Amino acid sequence: MSLDYVKFSPGFDKFMPKEYRDMVEHGPFGKKVTVSQMGSFKEILEEHPMCAGCAMTLFIRLAMISFPNPEDTITVGTAGCGRLAISQAAIPFVYGNYGDQSAVASGLSRGLKLRFGDKPKDVVVMAGDGGMADIGFSMTLHSWFRKERFTTIMLDNEVYGNTGGQESGMTNKGQVLKMAPLGKKFEKMDMVGMAKLAGCAYVATVVPNNPRRVESVIKKAVLIAREIGPTYIQAYTSCNIEYSIPTDKVLEDCKTVETDRYAFSEHITDEAKEYLAMRYGFKEYLPKPATAAALPKA
Ligand SMILES: Cc1ncc(C[n+]2csc(CCOP(=O)(O)OP(=O)(O)O)c2C)c(N)n1
Ligand code: SF4
């Protein structure tokens, strides 16, 4: 996990496959790429076996472009649709049992801290709503209460997509699904509220049809998790198969859901704001110069 691991050993470069060579020469490693530059560099995630038009894949793709240091990032995932794409990216991916992603990430981030000290090594958990809010719920919450320093991203398609349409805790009340024929009986879980209560230093909700916003929340969350504390992003990623969303309407659905019930929201602690401003020069969090009216009279 460093820039060195993507470079060729001397003498081997001429034997490397073209894709690998391309990744080393035109990939994002060691460069600062942005979502606005998509199409002008080789992305770490290029191929995946997820459904055509799936909004989750768009989100994962944007998230991976937005990692501040992809060469120093490990993703952790679990069973569910997302891992089909996450595991194809050109960065290390750790896959545990269904739901144990936050426990695995806790050990991993602590181990990396011991091994590499202050050198940033970013651990990013990406898992579905079922993996995170149902079977992995206790491990997710405990990692936040313990203030484990990694980023947790929920790929919230509001269903168990990979297993054909069971309800999850994040499904909306009353929603009928293939394997919830009578409709869900209880409200969508407030994971954002719980993340704040448990002390996450940064919490955001986002939809994938605004790439710059996705980029901004991912960068902030990963940087804050390096030193300040746990961070949580909840991304509406839809499931065009289980919710029967026509492929050409997937982004329209994201927009409608964002307007109706998934508005962009951001919670950031004062400590995290100061850290982003001082360490990484985030202008929006730099102290505002005192206005003339606020200055004490001479
Ligand atoms: C211990 C265990 N139980 C059940 C499963 C079967 N399983 C695989 S994926 C999945 C549901 C995934 O739903 P979610 O986490 O919401 O992710 P999505 O597929 O919707 O992205 C289940 C129940 C499993 N792999 N392991
Ligand atoms: S089942 Fe749903 S979430 Fe899974 S890949 Fe297909 S569209 Fe995406």
CSV table of C-alpha atoms and ligand atoms in Angstrom, one decimal, residues 56 79-82 98 128-131 135 157 159-163, ligand 1:
chain,number,residue,atom,x,y,z
A,56,MET,CA,-25.0,2.0,-6.9
A,79,ALA,CA,-22.0,-9.8,0.9
A,80,GLY,CA,-24.3,-7.7,-1.3
A,81,CYS,CA,-24.4,-6.1,-4.7
A,82,GLY,CA,-21.8,-3.4,-4.1
A,98,TYR,CA,-21.9,-10.9,5.9
A,128,GLY,CA,-25.4,-2.3,1.7
A,129,ASP,CA,-28.2,-1.3,4.0
A,130,GLY,CA,-28.9,-4.9,5.0
A,131,GLY,CA,-25.2,-5.6,5.8
A,135,ILE,CA,-27.0,-8.0,10.4
A,157,ASN,CA,-30.8,0.9,-2.0
A,159,VAL,CA,-33.7,-3.4,-0.1
A,160,TYR,CA,-31.7,-6.7,-0.1
A,161,GLY,CA,-30.9,-6.4,-3.8
A,162,ASN,CA,-28.4,-9.2,-4.1
A,163,THR,CA,-30.8,-11.8,-2.8
B,1,LIG,C1,-24.4,-14.8,7.0
B,1,LIG,C2,-25.0,-14.6,5.7
B,1,LIG,N1,-26.4,-14.5,5.6
B,1,LIG,C3,-27.0,-14.3,4.4
B,1,LIG,C4,-26.3,-14.2,3.3
B,1,LIG,C5,-27.0,-14.0,2.0
B,1,LIG,N2,-26.9,-12.7,1.5
B,1,LIG,C6,-26.0,-12.3,0.6
B,1,LIG,S1,-26.2,-10.7,0.1
B,1,LIG,C7,-27.5,-10.5,1.1
B,1,LIG,C8,-28.3,-9.3,1.2
B,1,LIG,C9,-27.6,-8.0,0.8
B,1,LIG,O1,-28.4,-6.9,1.0
B,1,LIG,P1,-27.8,-5.5,1.3
B,1,LIG,O2,-26.8,-5.7,2.4
B,1,LIG,O3,-28.8,-4.6,1.5
B,1,LIG,O4,-26.9,-5.2,0.0
B,1,LIG,P2,-27.5,-5.1,-1.5
B,1,LIG,O5,-27.3,-6.4,-2.2
B,1,LIG,O6,-28.9,-4.6,-1.5
B,1,LIG,O7,-26.6,-4.1,-2.1
B,1,LIG,C10,-27.8,-11.7,1.8
B,1,LIG,C11,-28.9,-11.9,2.8
B,1,LIG,C12,-24.8,-14.3,3.4
B,1,LIG,N3,-24.1,-14.1,2.3
B,1,LIG,N4,-24.3,-14.5,4.6
